[in-house]
Amino acid sequence: MADWSRWQKSWDQQQEWYLPDREERFRVMLDAVEALVGDRPRVLDLACGTGSITARTLRRFPDAVSVGVDLDPTLLTIARGTFADDPRATFVSADLTDPHWAEALPHDSFDAVLTATALHWLTEEPLRALYGRLATLVRPGGVFLNADHMPHPEAPRIGEAVSAFEAARQRRERAAGRADWVDWWASAAADPELAEATAERYRIYGDPAEGDHAEGRMFPLEWHVRTLREAGFAEARAAWASLSDTTVLALR
């Protein structure tokens, strides 16, 4: 029987190599949820991966329910295995670039839609279309939070310094044995419990060693705020930022 907790831990460790303040970011996202929609939310974990946001949501809010949606068969296998005995969590396979992806969801509306380090894989028009669809899924008074890489083209020297700082940190941690994205996927491909799902994942996205998701694009915070307002959200602004990442919060 697969040890899903081991895979969750290794996923978290791999993600934290890129995002050392990942847990702080999750905490702020859930603070926003509690502040704006309360402690019993119906949550859509968008591009859910292994269910990282779902796990933290249900731990903090025992009366919450969460629906995770993703296309990656390996990550969905881990998510479904992890939450197999928890009726509060449901996971759906869907392609967010498909105009009809929301039809696979078990609910028509959500108190909160949360996503992290995922939507930069989309190009401009698919992301704009996704924001439009989310404006119909988030109930009036509900919230959307997107934590992701958001560049600051007006501050190039700061950006260069931060990039150099992060690269040096990652080199130190790699030298100490920390696994990166490519390493993690190689481990998944070699595991009997995940090998079939990972082969399918490679067919969809390509080999991580060759630069999967290379077509995506990162947009500044101002683009996200403007596009969310144009999509139908009443308010939008930054909720949190690190040296390299930003979380945008939108109120429906």
Coordinates of C-alpha atoms in Angstrom, one line a residue:
M1 CA 0.0 0.0 0.0
A2 CA 1.3 3.4 -0.9
D3 CA 2.6 5.7 1.8
W4 CA 0.8 8.9 0.7
S5 CA 2.0 10.9 3.7
R6 CA 5.6 10.3 2.5
W7 CA 4.7 11.6 -0.9
Q8 CA 3.0 14.7 0.6
K9 CA 6.1 15.3 2.7
S10 CA 8.5 15.0 -0.2
W11 CA 6.3 17.3 -2.3
D12 CA 6.3 19.9 0.4
Q13 CA 10.0 19.7 0.8
Q14 CA 10.6 20.1 -3.0
Q15 CA 8.2 23.0 -3.2
E16 CA 9.9 24.7 -0.2
W17 CA 13.2 24.6 -2.0
Y18 CA 11.6 27.1 -4.4
L19 CA 9.4 28.9 -1.8
P20 CA 10.9 28.9 1.6
D21 CA 8.1 31.1 3.0
R22 CA 5.4 28.8 1.5
E23 CA 3.7 28.1 4.9
E24 CA 3.4 31.8 5.7
R25 CA 1.8 32.4 2.4
F26 CA -0.8 29.7 3.0
R27 CA -1.5 31.1 6.5
V28 CA -2.2 34.6 5.0
M29 CA -4.5 33.1 2.4
L30 CA -6.5 31.3 5.1
D31 CA -6.6 34.4 7.2
A32 CA -8.2 36.2 4.3
V33 CA -10.7 33.4 3.9
E34 CA -11.7 33.5 7.6
A35 CA -11.9 37.3 7.6
L36 CA -14.1 37.6 4.5
V37 CA -16.2 34.4 4.4
G38 CA -15.9 32.8 7.9
D39 CA -14.6 29.5 9.2
R40 CA -16.9 27.1 7.4
P41 CA -16.1 27.8 3.8
R42 CA -16.8 25.8 0.7
V43 CA -13.4 26.0 -1.1
L44 CA -12.3 25.3 -4.6
D45 CA -8.6 24.3 -4.5
L46 CA -7.7 25.4 -8.1
A47 CA -4.8 23.5 -9.8
C48 CA -4.7 21.6 -6.5
G49 CA -1.7 19.4 -7.1
T50 CA -1.3 17.0 -4.2
G51 CA -4.0 18.9 -2.2
S52 CA -1.6 21.2 -0.3
I53 CA -4.2 23.9 0.1
T54 CA -7.0 21.4 0.9
A55 CA -4.9 19.9 3.7
R56 CA -4.2 23.2 5.3
T57 CA -7.8 24.4 4.8
L58 CA -9.3 21.3 6.5
R59 CA -6.8 21.4 9.3
R60 CA -7.6 25.0 10.1
F61 CA -11.3 24.8 9.4
P62 CA -12.7 21.4 10.5
D63 CA -16.2 22.3 9.2
A64 CA -15.0 23.3 5.7
V65 CA -15.3 21.3 2.5
S66 CA -12.8 21.4 -0.3
V67 CA -13.0 20.5 -4.0
G68 CA -9.6 20.1 -5.7
V69 CA -9.3 20.4 -9.4
D70 CA -6.2 19.5 -11.5
L71 CA -5.2 17.7 -14.7
D72 CA -2.0 16.1 -13.5
P73 CA -2.7 12.4 -12.9
T74 CA 0.2 11.8 -10.6
L75 CA -0.6 14.7 -8.3
L76 CA -4.3 13.7 -8.3
T77 CA -3.4 10.1 -7.4
I78 CA -1.5 11.4 -4.4
A79 CA -4.3 13.7 -3.4
R80 CA -7.0 11.1 -3.7
G81 CA -4.9 8.6 -1.8
T82 CA -4.2 11.1 1.0
F83 CA -7.9 12.1 1.5
A84 CA -9.5 8.8 0.7
D85 CA -11.1 8.6 4.1
D86 CA -12.1 12.2 4.4
P87 CA -15.6 13.0 3.1
R88 CA -14.8 16.8 3.3
A89 CA -12.4 16.5 0.3
T90 CA -13.3 15.8 -3.3
F91 CA -10.9 15.8 -6.3
V92 CA -11.8 16.3 -10.0
S93 CA -9.7 15.9 -13.1
A94 CA -10.2 18.8 -15.5
D95 CA -8.2 21.0 -17.9
L96 CA -8.5 24.6 -16.9
T97 CA -8.0 25.7 -20.5
D98 CA -11.1 23.8 -21.5
P99 CA -14.1 26.3 -21.6
H100 CA -16.3 23.6 -20.0
W101 CA -13.9 22.6 -17.2
A102 CA -16.2 23.8 -14.4
E103 CA -19.0 21.5 -15.5
A104 CA -17.0 18.7 -13.8
L105 CA -17.3 20.3 -10.4
P106 CA -19.8 19.0 -7.8
H107 CA -21.0 22.6 -6.9
D108 CA -22.1 25.6 -8.8
S109 CA -20.6 28.2 -6.4
F110 CA -17.9 28.5 -3.8
D111 CA -17.1 30.8 -0.9
A112 CA -13.5 30.8 -1.8
V113 CA -11.3 29.8 -4.7
L114 CA -7.6 29.4 -3.8
T115 CA -4.6 28.6 -5.9
A116 CA -0.8 28.8 -5.5
T117 CA 2.2 28.6 -7.8
A118 CA 0.2 27.3 -10.7
L119 CA -1.5 29.9 -12.9
H120 CA 1.8 31.2 -14.3
W121 CA 1.7 28.1 -16.5
L122 CA -1.1 29.8 -18.5
T123 CA -0.6 32.3 -21.3
E124 CA -2.6 35.6 -21.3
E125 CA -5.8 34.7 -23.0
P126 CA -6.4 31.4 -21.2
L127 CA -5.7 33.1 -17.9
R128 CA -8.1 36.0 -18.7
A129 CA -10.8 33.5 -19.6
L130 CA -10.2 31.6 -16.4
Y131 CA -10.6 34.7 -14.3
G132 CA -13.9 35.3 -16.1
R133 CA -15.1 31.9 -15.3
L134 CA -14.1 32.2 -11.7
A135 CA -16.1 35.4 -11.4
T136 CA -19.2 33.2 -12.0
L137 CA -18.1 30.5 -9.5
V138 CA -17.2 32.7 -6.6
R139 CA -20.5 33.6 -4.8
P140 CA -21.2 37.3 -4.2
G141 CA -19.2 38.3 -1.2
G142 CA -16.8 35.4 -1.8
V143 CA -13.1 35.6 -2.4
F144 CA -10.4 34.5 -4.8
L145 CA -6.7 34.3 -3.9
N146 CA -3.9 33.6 -6.3
A147 CA -0.4 33.3 -4.8
D148 CA 2.2 33.2 -7.6
H149 CA 5.3 34.7 -9.2
M150 CA 4.5 38.2 -10.2
P151 CA 7.3 40.2 -11.7
H152 CA 8.1 43.9 -11.1
P153 CA 9.3 45.3 -14.4
E154 CA 9.6 48.8 -12.9
A155 CA 12.3 47.6 -10.5
P156 CA 14.8 45.6 -12.5
R157 CA 17.8 46.0 -10.2
I158 CA 15.8 44.7 -7.2
G159 CA 14.6 41.8 -9.3
E160 CA 18.2 40.9 -10.4
A161 CA 19.4 41.1 -6.7
V162 CA 16.5 38.9 -5.5
S163 CA 17.1 36.4 -8.3
A164 CA 20.8 36.1 -7.4
F165 CA 20.0 35.8 -3.7
E166 CA 17.5 33.0 -4.3
A167 CA 19.9 31.2 -6.7
A168 CA 22.7 31.2 -4.1
R169 CA 20.3 29.8 -1.5
Q170 CA 19.1 27.1 -3.8
R171 CA 22.7 26.1 -4.7
R172 CA 23.5 25.8 -1.0
E173 CA 20.5 23.6 -0.3
R174 CA 21.1 21.5 -3.4
A175 CA 24.7 20.9 -2.2
A176 CA 23.2 19.7 1.1
G177 CA 21.0 17.1 -0.7
R178 CA 17.7 19.0 -1.3
A179 CA 15.7 17.5 -4.2
D180 CA 14.4 19.8 -7.0
W181 CA 11.4 19.6 -9.4
V182 CA 13.3 17.2 -11.8
D183 CA 14.5 15.0 -9.0
W184 CA 11.0 14.7 -7.5
W185 CA 9.4 13.7 -10.8
A186 CA 12.2 11.1 -11.5
S187 CA 11.3 9.5 -8.1
A188 CA 7.6 9.4 -9.0
A189 CA 8.3 7.8 -12.3
A190 CA 10.4 5.1 -10.6
D191 CA 7.8 4.3 -8.0
P192 CA 5.5 1.3 -8.8
E193 CA 2.4 3.1 -7.3
L194 CA 2.9 6.2 -9.4
A195 CA 4.7 5.0 -12.5
E196 CA 1.6 4.6 -14.7
A197 CA 0.1 7.9 -13.7
T198 CA 3.5 9.6 -14.2
A199 CA 3.8 8.2 -17.7
E200 CA 0.4 9.7 -18.5
R201 CA 1.5 13.0 -16.9
Y202 CA 4.6 13.1 -19.1
R203 CA 2.4 12.5 -22.1
I204 CA 0.2 15.6 -21.2
Y205 CA 2.9 18.0 -20.1
G206 CA 6.2 16.6 -21.3
D207 CA 9.3 15.5 -19.4
P208 CA 10.2 17.9 -16.5
A209 CA 13.9 17.4 -17.4
E210 CA 13.2 19.1 -20.7
G211 CA 11.2 22.1 -19.4
D212 CA 7.6 21.2 -19.0
H213 CA 5.0 24.0 -19.0
A214 CA 7.4 26.2 -20.9
E215 CA 4.6 28.1 -22.7
G216 CA 3.4 29.9 -19.6
R217 CA 3.9 33.6 -18.7
M218 CA 4.1 35.6 -15.5
F219 CA 2.2 38.9 -15.1
P220 CA 2.7 41.8 -12.7
L221 CA 0.3 42.3 -9.8
E222 CA -1.3 45.3 -11.6
W223 CA -2.3 43.1 -14.5
H224 CA -4.0 40.6 -12.1
V225 CA -5.8 43.3 -10.3
R226 CA -7.1 45.0 -13.5
T227 CA -8.1 41.7 -15.1
L228 CA -9.9 40.5 -12.1
R229 CA -11.9 43.7 -11.9
E230 CA -12.7 43.5 -15.6
A231 CA -13.8 39.9 -15.1
G232 CA -16.4 41.0 -12.5
F233 CA -14.8 41.0 -9.1
A234 CA -15.7 44.1 -7.1
E235 CA -12.3 44.7 -5.4
A236 CA -8.8 43.3 -5.9
R237 CA -5.5 44.1 -4.3
A238 CA -2.3 42.5 -2.9
A239 CA -2.7 40.5 0.3
W240 CA 0.8 39.4 0.9
A241 CA 4.3 39.6 -0.7
S242 CA 7.7 38.2 -0.3
L243 CA 10.9 39.2 -2.2
S244 CA 9.9 37.0 -5.1
D245 CA 6.2 36.2 -4.8
T246 CA 2.8 38.0 -4.4
T247 CA -0.7 37.0 -3.4
V248 CA -3.6 38.8 -5.0
L249 CA -6.9 38.9 -3.2
A250 CA -10.2 39.6 -5.1
L251 CA -13.6 40.0 -3.5
R252 CA -16.7 39.1 -5.5

